[in-house]
Coordinates of C-alpha atoms and ligand atoms in Angstrom, one line a residue:
M230 CA 82.3 -82.8 59.4
N231 CA 79.5 -81.8 62.2
S232 CA 80.5 -80.9 65.8
T233 CA 80.8 -84.4 67.2
E234 CA 83.5 -85.3 64.5
K235 CA 86.2 -85.5 67.2
K236 CA 89.3 -83.3 67.5
W237 CA 92.1 -82.3 70.5
W238 CA 91.1 -79.0 70.3
K239 CA 87.5 -79.3 71.4
E240 CA 88.2 -81.8 74.2
A241 CA 90.9 -79.0 75.3
V242 CA 90.6 -77.1 78.0
V243 CA 93.2 -73.5 77.9
Y244 CA 94.3 -71.4 80.3
Q245 CA 95.2 -67.7 79.6
I246 CA 98.4 -66.2 80.7
Y247 CA 98.9 -62.6 81.3
P248 CA 102.7 -62.8 81.4
R249 CA 103.0 -59.3 82.8
S250 CA 101.3 -60.2 85.5
F251 CA 101.6 -63.9 86.2
M252 CA 105.2 -64.7 87.9
D253 CA 108.0 -62.6 88.3
S254 CA 111.2 -65.2 88.6
N255 CA 114.0 -61.7 89.0
G256 CA 112.1 -59.1 91.3
D257 CA 111.6 -56.3 88.6
G258 CA 108.3 -55.9 88.9
I259 CA 106.7 -57.4 85.9
G260 CA 106.1 -61.0 85.0
D261 CA 108.3 -63.3 82.6
L262 CA 108.7 -66.3 81.2
K263 CA 111.4 -68.2 83.8
G264 CA 108.2 -66.9 86.5
I265 CA 105.5 -69.5 83.9
I266 CA 108.7 -72.0 83.3
E267 CA 108.5 -72.4 87.6
K268 CA 104.7 -72.7 87.5
I269 CA 103.7 -75.6 84.4
P270 CA 103.2 -77.8 87.7
Y271 CA 100.9 -75.8 89.1
L272 CA 99.2 -76.0 85.5
K273 CA 99.8 -79.5 85.0
E274 CA 97.8 -80.2 88.7
L275 CA 95.1 -77.9 87.5
G276 CA 94.5 -80.2 84.3
V277 CA 94.7 -77.9 81.7
N278 CA 96.3 -79.2 77.8
V279 CA 96.3 -75.6 76.5
V280 CA 98.0 -72.5 77.2
W281 CA 97.7 -69.5 75.3
L282 CA 100.0 -66.7 75.9
S283 CA 99.4 -63.0 75.3
P284 CA 101.8 -61.6 73.4
I285 CA 105.9 -62.0 75.0
Y286 CA 107.0 -59.9 71.6
Q287 CA 109.1 -57.0 72.0
S288 CA 107.1 -54.3 72.0
P289 CA 107.4 -50.7 73.7
N290 CA 104.4 -51.2 76.1
D291 CA 102.0 -48.7 75.1
D292 CA 99.5 -51.5 75.0
N293 CA 101.1 -54.0 77.0
G294 CA 102.7 -56.0 74.5
Y295 CA 99.4 -55.5 71.9
D296 CA 102.3 -52.9 69.9
I297 CA 104.5 -55.0 69.0
S298 CA 108.0 -53.7 67.5
D299 CA 109.4 -57.2 66.3
Y300 CA 107.7 -60.1 66.1
R301 CA 110.9 -62.0 66.0
R302 CA 112.0 -61.1 69.7
I303 CA 111.2 -61.6 72.8
M304 CA 110.5 -58.5 74.9
D305 CA 113.3 -57.6 76.8
E306 CA 111.5 -57.9 80.3
F307 CA 110.1 -61.3 79.8
G308 CA 113.6 -62.8 78.6
T309 CA 115.3 -64.4 75.9
M310 CA 114.4 -66.5 73.2
D311 CA 116.1 -69.3 74.9
D312 CA 113.6 -68.7 77.5
F313 CA 111.2 -69.3 75.3
Q314 CA 112.4 -72.4 73.4
Q315 CA 112.6 -74.0 77.4
L316 CA 109.2 -72.9 78.2
L317 CA 107.6 -74.4 74.9
M318 CA 109.9 -77.6 75.8
L319 CA 109.3 -77.9 79.1
C320 CA 105.0 -77.1 78.0
H321 CA 105.4 -80.4 75.9
E322 CA 106.7 -82.8 78.2
A323 CA 104.4 -81.7 81.2
G324 CA 101.5 -82.2 78.0
I325 CA 100.5 -78.6 77.7
R326 CA 100.2 -77.4 74.1
L327 CA 101.2 -73.7 74.0
V328 CA 99.3 -71.2 71.4
M329 CA 100.9 -67.4 70.7
D330 CA 98.9 -64.5 70.2
L331 CA 98.9 -63.2 66.7
V332 CA 98.5 -59.7 66.7
V333 CA 98.4 -58.3 63.3
N334 CA 95.8 -56.1 62.5
H335 CA 98.3 -53.7 63.6
T336 CA 102.0 -53.0 64.8
S337 CA 103.7 -50.9 67.0
D338 CA 104.5 -47.2 65.6
E339 CA 108.0 -48.4 66.5
H340 CA 107.8 -51.9 64.4
A341 CA 110.8 -51.0 61.2
W342 CA 107.8 -51.2 59.0
F343 CA 106.0 -48.3 59.9
V344 CA 109.7 -46.2 60.7
E345 CA 109.6 -46.5 57.0
S346 CA 106.4 -46.0 56.1
R347 CA 106.3 -42.2 57.4
K348 CA 109.3 -41.5 56.0
D349 CA 107.7 -40.3 52.7
R350 CA 105.3 -41.0 50.4
T351 CA 107.3 -42.8 48.0
N352 CA 109.2 -45.7 50.4
P353 CA 108.5 -48.9 49.5
Y354 CA 107.1 -49.9 52.9
R355 CA 104.3 -46.7 52.9
D356 CA 101.8 -48.8 51.5
Y357 CA 102.0 -51.3 54.7
Y358 CA 99.8 -48.9 56.6
I359 CA 96.7 -47.1 55.4
W360 CA 97.3 -43.4 54.4
R361 CA 94.5 -40.8 53.6
D362 CA 95.4 -37.5 52.4
P363 CA 93.2 -35.0 54.8
A364 CA 89.0 -34.1 54.1
D365 CA 88.9 -30.7 54.5
G366 CA 91.3 -30.1 56.5
K367 CA 90.6 -32.7 59.0
A368 CA 90.2 -36.7 59.3
P369 CA 89.8 -38.6 56.6
N370 CA 86.4 -40.2 58.1
N371 CA 84.3 -39.7 61.3
W372 CA 85.4 -43.5 62.3
G373 CA 86.8 -43.1 66.3
S374 CA 89.6 -45.1 68.1
C375 CA 88.8 -47.9 70.5
F376 CA 90.7 -46.2 73.0
G377 CA 89.1 -43.1 72.4
G378 CA 89.4 -39.8 70.0
S379 CA 89.7 -40.5 66.0
A380 CA 91.3 -43.5 64.1
W381 CA 93.0 -41.1 62.2
Q382 CA 96.5 -39.2 63.3
F383 CA 98.1 -36.3 61.2
D384 CA 101.6 -36.9 60.7
E385 CA 103.3 -34.0 60.0
Q386 CA 105.9 -35.3 58.0
T387 CA 104.5 -36.3 55.3
G388 CA 100.9 -34.6 55.8
Q389 CA 99.0 -37.4 55.7
Y390 CA 96.7 -39.2 58.5
Y391 CA 97.4 -42.8 59.2
L392 CA 94.6 -45.3 60.8
H393 CA 94.6 -46.9 64.1
F394 CA 91.4 -48.4 65.2
F395 CA 93.4 -48.5 68.8
S396 CA 96.3 -46.3 70.5
K397 CA 98.1 -44.0 68.3
K398 CA 101.3 -45.7 68.7
Q399 CA 99.0 -48.8 66.9
P400 CA 99.0 -48.1 63.2
D401 CA 97.0 -50.6 61.4
L402 CA 98.3 -53.0 59.0
N403 CA 97.2 -52.5 55.2
W404 CA 96.0 -56.1 54.4
E405 CA 95.1 -55.3 51.1
N406 CA 99.1 -55.0 50.1
E407 CA 99.8 -58.8 48.9
N408 CA 103.6 -58.2 51.0
V409 CA 101.5 -57.4 54.4
R410 CA 100.3 -60.4 54.0
N411 CA 103.2 -62.4 52.8
A412 CA 105.2 -61.0 55.3
V413 CA 102.7 -61.8 58.1
Y414 CA 102.6 -65.6 56.3
D415 CA 106.4 -65.6 56.9
M416 CA 106.4 -64.8 60.2
M417 CA 103.4 -67.0 61.2
K418 CA 105.3 -70.2 59.5
W419 CA 108.7 -68.8 61.6
W420 CA 107.0 -69.8 64.6
L421 CA 105.2 -72.8 63.9
D422 CA 108.6 -74.3 63.1
K423 CA 109.6 -73.4 66.4
G424 CA 106.8 -75.6 67.5
V425 CA 103.9 -73.8 68.6
D426 CA 101.1 -75.1 68.9
G427 CA 98.4 -72.2 67.0
F428 CA 97.5 -68.8 67.4
R429 CA 94.3 -66.6 69.3
M430 CA 94.4 -63.5 66.5
D431 CA 93.8 -60.5 68.1
V432 CA 90.3 -58.9 66.4
I433 CA 91.3 -60.6 63.3
S434 CA 87.7 -59.8 62.2
L435 CA 89.2 -56.0 61.8
I436 CA 91.9 -57.0 59.3
S437 CA 90.2 -55.6 55.3
K438 CA 88.6 -52.4 55.6
D439 CA 85.9 -51.7 53.0
Q440 CA 88.7 -49.4 50.9
E441 CA 85.9 -46.4 50.7
F442 CA 86.4 -45.3 54.1
K443 CA 83.1 -44.1 54.4
D444 CA 81.6 -41.6 57.4
G445 CA 79.5 -44.0 59.9
E446 CA 77.3 -42.8 62.2
P447 CA 77.7 -40.0 63.8
E448 CA 80.0 -39.7 66.4
L449 CA 81.0 -43.1 66.5
T450 CA 83.6 -43.9 68.8
G451 CA 85.4 -46.7 70.8
Y452 CA 84.1 -50.3 69.9
S453 CA 81.0 -48.8 68.2
S454 CA 83.1 -47.6 65.2
F455 CA 83.3 -51.7 64.8
N456 CA 80.1 -52.0 63.9
V457 CA 80.7 -50.3 60.6
C458 CA 84.4 -51.6 60.3
A459 CA 84.5 -55.2 61.5
N460 CA 83.8 -58.6 58.9
G461 CA 85.0 -56.0 56.1
P462 CA 84.9 -57.0 52.5
R463 CA 87.5 -59.6 52.3
V464 CA 88.4 -60.2 56.0
H465 CA 87.2 -64.1 54.5
E466 CA 89.1 -64.4 51.8
F467 CA 92.4 -63.2 54.1
L468 CA 91.9 -66.1 56.2
Q469 CA 91.3 -68.4 53.6
E470 CA 94.6 -67.3 51.7
M471 CA 96.0 -68.4 55.2
R472 CA 95.1 -71.2 56.0
R473 CA 95.7 -72.4 52.3
K474 CA 99.3 -71.1 52.7
V475 CA 100.2 -71.5 56.9
L476 CA 97.5 -72.9 58.8
S477 CA 96.5 -76.2 57.0
K478 CA 100.3 -77.3 57.2
Y479 CA 100.4 -77.7 60.7
D480 CA 98.2 -79.5 63.7
L481 CA 96.6 -76.4 65.4
L482 CA 94.6 -74.8 67.7
T483 CA 93.0 -71.0 66.1
V484 CA 91.2 -69.1 67.7
G485 CA 89.9 -65.4 66.2
E486 CA 89.2 -62.7 68.3
C487 CA 86.2 -62.1 66.6
T488 CA 85.0 -58.3 67.6
G489 CA 81.8 -57.4 66.1
G490 CA 81.2 -60.9 65.1
T491 CA 77.7 -61.7 64.1
L492 CA 76.2 -65.0 64.1
E493 CA 76.2 -65.9 60.9
E494 CA 80.0 -64.2 60.0
A495 CA 81.0 -66.8 62.6
K496 CA 79.7 -69.5 61.0
K497 CA 82.6 -68.5 58.3
Y498 CA 85.2 -67.9 60.8
A499 CA 85.0 -71.0 62.3
S500 CA 83.4 -73.0 60.1
S501 CA 83.4 -77.0 60.4
D502 CA 84.8 -77.7 57.3
E503 CA 88.0 -76.0 58.5
K504 CA 88.5 -73.2 55.4
E505 CA 89.7 -70.7 58.1
L506 CA 90.1 -70.9 62.3
N507 CA 88.7 -73.7 64.2
M508 CA 86.5 -71.3 66.9
A509 CA 85.9 -67.8 67.0
F510 CA 86.2 -65.6 70.1
Q511 CA 82.6 -63.7 70.3
F512 CA 81.4 -60.8 73.1
E513 CA 77.4 -60.5 72.7
H514 CA 77.0 -62.3 76.3
V515 CA 79.9 -60.2 77.7
T516 CA 78.4 -56.9 76.7
L517 CA 74.9 -57.5 78.2
D518 CA 75.8 -55.5 81.5
A519 CA 77.1 -52.1 79.5
D520 CA 75.2 -49.4 78.2
T521 CA 74.9 -49.3 74.8
N522 CA 75.4 -45.4 74.3
N523 CA 78.3 -45.4 76.8
K524 CA 81.1 -47.7 77.0
W525 CA 81.8 -47.0 80.8
G526 CA 77.6 -47.1 82.0
L527 CA 76.6 -49.8 84.0
K528 CA 73.7 -51.5 83.4
P529 CA 72.4 -55.0 85.6
L530 CA 72.6 -58.3 83.9
N531 CA 69.7 -59.4 82.8
L532 CA 69.9 -63.6 83.1
V533 CA 67.0 -64.1 80.9
K534 CA 68.8 -62.0 78.0
L535 CA 72.5 -63.8 78.8
K536 CA 70.4 -67.3 78.9
E537 CA 68.9 -66.3 75.5
I538 CA 72.9 -65.1 74.2
M539 CA 73.9 -68.2 75.2
T540 CA 71.8 -70.3 73.4
K541 CA 71.9 -68.5 70.4
W542 CA 75.8 -69.6 69.8
Q543 CA 74.9 -72.9 71.4
V544 CA 72.2 -74.1 69.1
G545 CA 73.2 -71.7 66.2
L546 CA 76.7 -73.4 65.8
E547 CA 76.0 -76.6 66.3
G548 CA 77.0 -79.0 63.6
K549 CA 78.1 -76.2 61.6
A550 CA 80.9 -74.0 63.5
W551 CA 82.6 -74.5 66.7
N552 CA 82.2 -72.5 70.4
S553 CA 84.2 -70.7 72.4
L554 CA 83.5 -70.2 75.8
F555 CA 84.8 -67.3 78.1
W556 CA 83.6 -65.0 81.1
C557 CA 86.7 -63.6 81.5
N558 CA 90.4 -62.5 80.2
H559 CA 92.6 -59.4 80.1
D560 CA 90.0 -57.4 78.7
Q561 CA 87.2 -58.2 81.1
P562 CA 86.4 -57.4 84.6
R563 CA 86.8 -60.5 87.1
M564 CA 83.4 -63.2 86.4
V565 CA 82.9 -63.5 90.2
S566 CA 82.6 -59.3 90.7
R567 CA 80.7 -58.9 87.6
L568 CA 78.7 -61.9 87.4
G569 CA 78.5 -63.5 90.8
N570 CA 78.8 -62.4 94.1
D571 CA 82.6 -61.4 95.6
R572 CA 81.7 -61.0 99.4
E573 CA 79.5 -63.7 101.2
Y574 CA 78.9 -66.0 98.7
R575 CA 82.4 -65.7 96.4
E576 CA 83.7 -69.1 96.0
I577 CA 80.1 -70.5 95.9
S578 CA 79.1 -68.2 92.9
A579 CA 82.6 -68.4 91.5
K580 CA 81.7 -72.5 91.4
M581 CA 78.3 -71.9 89.8
L582 CA 79.3 -69.7 86.9
A583 CA 82.2 -72.0 86.4
T584 CA 79.9 -75.2 85.9
C585 CA 77.6 -72.9 83.8
L586 CA 80.1 -72.3 81.1
H587 CA 82.2 -75.6 81.4
M588 CA 79.4 -77.6 81.0
M589 CA 78.4 -76.1 77.4
Q590 CA 79.4 -77.0 74.3
G591 CA 82.8 -75.5 72.8
T592 CA 86.7 -75.2 74.7
P593 CA 86.4 -73.4 77.5
Y594 CA 89.0 -70.9 78.1
V595 CA 90.2 -70.5 82.0
Y596 CA 91.5 -67.0 82.6
Q597 CA 94.9 -66.8 85.3
G598 CA 93.3 -66.3 88.5
E599 CA 90.1 -67.4 87.1
E600 CA 90.4 -70.7 89.0
L601 CA 91.1 -68.8 92.5
A602 CA 88.0 -66.7 92.2
M603 CA 90.3 -63.7 92.1
T604 CA 88.0 -60.3 92.2
N605 CA 87.8 -57.1 91.1
M606 CA 90.5 -54.2 92.2
P607 CA 89.4 -52.2 95.1
F608 CA 91.4 -49.1 92.8
Q609 CA 90.9 -45.4 95.1
D610 CA 92.6 -43.0 92.5
L611 CA 93.2 -42.6 89.0
S612 CA 97.3 -43.0 89.8
E613 CA 96.1 -47.1 90.2
F614 CA 95.6 -47.6 86.9
R615 CA 97.7 -48.9 84.3
D616 CA 95.5 -49.9 81.5
L617 CA 95.5 -46.6 78.8
D618 CA 92.0 -47.4 78.0
S619 CA 90.8 -46.9 81.5
I620 CA 93.2 -43.9 81.3
N621 CA 92.1 -42.4 78.5
G622 CA 88.5 -42.9 79.4
Y623 CA 88.8 -41.3 82.4
H624 CA 90.5 -37.9 80.9
E625 CA 88.0 -37.7 77.9
M626 CA 84.6 -39.0 80.0
V627 CA 85.4 -36.3 83.0
E628 CA 87.8 -33.2 81.9
V629 CA 87.0 -33.6 78.3
K630 CA 83.1 -34.7 77.3
K631 CA 82.3 -34.0 81.3
L632 CA 79.7 -36.5 80.8
M633 CA 80.6 -38.0 84.0
T634 CA 81.8 -36.8 87.4
S635 CA 85.7 -38.2 88.9
E636 CA 83.7 -40.3 91.2
E637 CA 81.0 -41.8 88.9
M638 CA 83.8 -42.6 86.5
L639 CA 86.1 -44.2 89.8
T640 CA 82.7 -46.6 89.9
S641 CA 82.5 -47.7 86.3
L642 CA 86.4 -48.3 86.3
R643 CA 85.9 -50.0 89.4
K644 CA 83.5 -52.2 87.8
K645 CA 84.9 -52.5 84.2
S646 CA 88.6 -51.5 83.9
R647 CA 90.6 -54.4 82.0
D648 CA 92.6 -53.6 85.1
N649 CA 90.8 -55.4 87.5
S650 CA 91.8 -58.8 85.4
R651 CA 96.0 -57.8 85.2
T652 CA 96.2 -57.5 89.0
P653 CA 99.1 -59.8 89.8
M654 CA 98.5 -63.5 90.3
Q655 CA 98.1 -64.1 94.0
W656 CA 100.3 -67.3 94.7
D657 CA 100.6 -67.1 98.6
D658 CA 100.4 -64.4 101.8
S659 CA 103.9 -63.2 101.5
T660 CA 104.6 -60.2 100.6
N661 CA 103.1 -59.0 97.0
A662 CA 100.7 -62.1 97.1
G663 CA 104.6 -64.0 95.7
F664 CA 104.3 -62.4 92.6
S665 CA 107.8 -60.8 93.0
T666 CA 110.3 -59.6 95.2
G667 CA 110.5 -56.2 93.9
T668 CA 107.4 -53.5 93.3
P669 CA 105.0 -54.9 90.8
W670 CA 104.1 -52.6 88.0
I671 CA 100.7 -52.3 89.0
K672 CA 99.2 -52.7 92.8
V673 CA 98.8 -56.3 94.3
N674 CA 94.8 -56.8 95.2
P675 CA 95.0 -56.4 99.2
N676 CA 92.6 -59.2 99.5
Y677 CA 96.1 -61.7 99.0
T678 CA 96.1 -62.9 102.2
E679 CA 93.2 -64.5 102.2
I680 CA 93.1 -65.8 97.9
N681 CA 95.9 -67.1 97.3
A682 CA 96.7 -70.3 95.3
R683 CA 98.9 -72.3 98.4
E684 CA 95.7 -71.9 100.4
Q685 CA 93.2 -73.3 97.8
L686 CA 96.0 -76.2 97.0
Q687 CA 95.7 -77.3 100.6
R688 CA 91.8 -77.0 100.8
P689 CA 89.9 -79.7 98.5
D690 CA 86.6 -77.7 98.8
S691 CA 88.6 -74.8 97.1
V692 CA 87.6 -73.5 94.0
F693 CA 90.8 -74.7 92.3
H694 CA 89.7 -78.0 93.4
Y695 CA 86.3 -77.3 91.9
Y696 CA 88.1 -76.5 88.2
Q697 CA 90.3 -79.2 88.8
K698 CA 87.4 -81.3 88.9
L699 CA 85.7 -79.7 85.8
I700 CA 88.4 -80.2 83.5
Q701 CA 88.2 -83.6 84.0
L702 CA 84.9 -84.3 83.8
R703 CA 85.4 -82.8 80.6
K704 CA 87.9 -85.2 79.9
Q705 CA 86.3 -88.2 81.2
H706 CA 82.3 -87.7 79.5
E707 CA 82.4 -87.4 75.9
I708 CA 79.1 -85.6 76.7
I709 CA 80.5 -82.3 78.2
V710 CA 82.4 -81.7 74.9
Y711 CA 80.2 -83.4 71.9
G712 CA 76.5 -83.6 73.5
K713 CA 73.9 -81.1 72.4
Y714 CA 72.4 -78.3 74.3
E715 CA 68.7 -77.2 75.2
L716 CA 67.6 -74.5 77.0
L717 CA 65.2 -75.2 79.9
D718 CA 62.6 -72.6 81.4
G719 CA 63.9 -70.1 79.0
T720 CA 62.4 -67.0 81.4
N721 CA 63.2 -68.2 84.8
P722 CA 64.6 -64.6 85.7
D723 CA 67.0 -66.5 88.5
V724 CA 68.1 -69.7 87.2
Y725 CA 69.9 -71.0 84.1
A726 CA 69.0 -74.7 83.7
Y727 CA 70.0 -76.6 80.4
T728 CA 71.0 -80.4 79.3
R729 CA 73.3 -81.8 77.1
A730 CA 72.6 -85.3 74.9
L731 CA 75.1 -87.7 73.8
D732 CA 73.2 -91.4 72.3
N733 CA 72.1 -92.4 75.0
E734 CA 73.6 -90.3 77.9
K735 CA 71.8 -86.7 79.1
L736 CA 73.2 -84.4 81.4
L737 CA 71.0 -81.8 83.4
I738 CA 72.8 -78.9 84.4
V739 CA 70.7 -76.3 87.2
C740 CA 72.5 -73.1 88.0
N741 CA 71.0 -70.6 90.9
F742 CA 73.0 -67.2 89.9
T743 CA 71.2 -65.3 92.9
S744 CA 72.0 -64.6 96.1
K745 CA 68.2 -66.5 97.0
E746 CA 66.9 -69.9 98.0
L747 CA 64.3 -71.1 95.5
D748 CA 62.0 -73.8 94.6
Y749 CA 63.1 -75.5 91.6
P750 CA 62.3 -79.3 91.6
I751 CA 64.1 -81.6 90.0
P752 CA 62.8 -82.6 86.0
E753 CA 61.4 -86.0 87.0
M754 CA 63.2 -87.8 84.8
Y755 CA 66.5 -87.3 86.1
K756 CA 65.7 -87.8 89.8
D757 CA 67.6 -91.2 89.9
G758 CA 70.6 -89.7 88.2
S759 CA 74.1 -89.6 89.4
C760 CA 75.3 -85.9 90.8
L761 CA 78.7 -85.4 88.4
I762 CA 79.5 -82.3 90.5
S763 CA 78.2 -79.6 92.8
N764 CA 78.9 -77.1 94.9
Y765 CA 77.6 -77.1 98.3
P766 CA 80.0 -79.6 100.4
D767 CA 77.4 -82.2 101.7
N768 CA 76.5 -83.1 97.9
T769 CA 72.8 -83.2 98.7
I770 CA 70.6 -82.4 95.5
G771 CA 67.0 -81.5 96.4
N772 CA 64.3 -79.1 95.4
K773 CA 65.1 -76.2 96.7
L774 CA 68.1 -74.7 95.2
R775 CA 70.5 -72.6 97.6
P776 CA 72.4 -68.9 97.0
Y777 CA 73.9 -69.6 94.5
E778 CA 73.5 -73.3 94.0
A779 CA 74.6 -75.1 91.0
Y780 CA 74.7 -79.5 90.5
V781 CA 75.0 -81.7 87.6
L782 CA 72.5 -85.0 87.1
H783 CA 74.2 -87.9 84.8
I784 CA 71.2 -90.4 83.3
E785 CA 71.0 -93.2 80.8
L786 CA 68.5 -93.5 78.9
Ligands
NOJ1461 C1 92.3 -56.9 72.3 C2 92.9 -57.2 72.4 O1 92.5 -58.7 73.6 C3 93.1 -55.9 73.7 O2 93.6 -56.4 74.9 C4 93.7 -54.9 73.3 O3 94.4 -53.9 73.8 C5 93.7 -55.2 71.4 N1 92.8 -56.2 70.9 C6 94.5 -54.2 70.6 O4 95.6 -55.2 70.1

């Protein structure tokens, strides 16, 4: 199979829902499944054909559902299994497939397996998790948790440490144990037999741990540990087993969150010969504005570097594996605040960023609110944050390590905190943006009176309608899905221009990433091309690019 072999999941556009913040139907301040049901017509109008639901399983919510205590129950706050069945049925009726989040690198410490496991060293579930003796009275090695501190937690009861790459309430499962793997596969089949259409696999690149548990570089913290622990020795063997035993029996969309993934690894995870998954999320392009030595440090984005990385993945996977395309998700700040201009050019720059991404090869993911150009939140102080990563980060950087002042850290959090993308969806300009009649679990962005779905649905030139058009274009033109990508003017620091080619058709995509007016003559070959989409209302394309201007020209040879 090669990249032009047709598959429904290559032609899909996925919409990610973070249920807690999407729509609250019962006034408890927390989004729920009935709320999502209410909004199916909205999703249909946008034109997406897959929904990925962030976790909806039973959870004590230490990490908002990414800590699961029962894989076969719906979180009480979100509703019941009947609500889920109804959601699934109504999505299917609307032509929307439903993809679940699969979080199986770890469970909650309140999962029955872990409750048993920690009871004593001979418990049959002991080996479901990763327990080690102390080394010289300390943690077994220097691996750090992604949310700060050591990745090992000492458990008094049995005198051993357990491994947790995330919070201490998220113990890592031991994938070396065949019973664990089979229990996970059974649970997956249970959901697939209900009719769900696939899985987004949380940090799947971390499931296989090198059994030597050697120290990494000194002072490993946060995600840097994953450079040591990602893509472990048996990860591909495990995923191939999962494919054989489960995935191959259904027609699914599967996407692996491949933290620490390299191009070579991605070719294995998402190989076109379909041994493992359909596609992988890689994060290289969203780490470019981060300081490599300090997760909370800020660095300006270098467009030349961004183009280099995007191109590396576009070209590197061509014909060998399939890309997934995203600027944002529930772990990233808002796209328009990060890469665009969330003030005077908010709409234009959001449309430019959408054009740049949606014209590439791969399956695009739209994160809730992105289609409205929702922005980062003007957080005032620490008490407004809910995300444990942001809160732990503050305590570690300001109080324990004293590497940043409180104001410096708040500045960083306003730019980088995951809570920026977790504020409630802005439906209209009524109280709480129409999200809830109660008190929302996290503050609503005060700009909802201006930025909201109702206003944009009424206005033909809104960001919502622009996304709708991009999604329609993808359905109409095979070249957008399957065409070959080529970068133009790689060293231009302001403009991202590239082409796509399929049979006798070509596309030219030009995006001004700055607020300046720039000279950018239309390449000769495209002068008489037809404009598929552009983000300025008059639709005139010239040899000058206006601030954040983007256009797509189509020619037939
Ligand atoms: C990645 C998820 O996207 C993130 O939200 C979560 O905190 C970690 N994995 C742990 O599950």
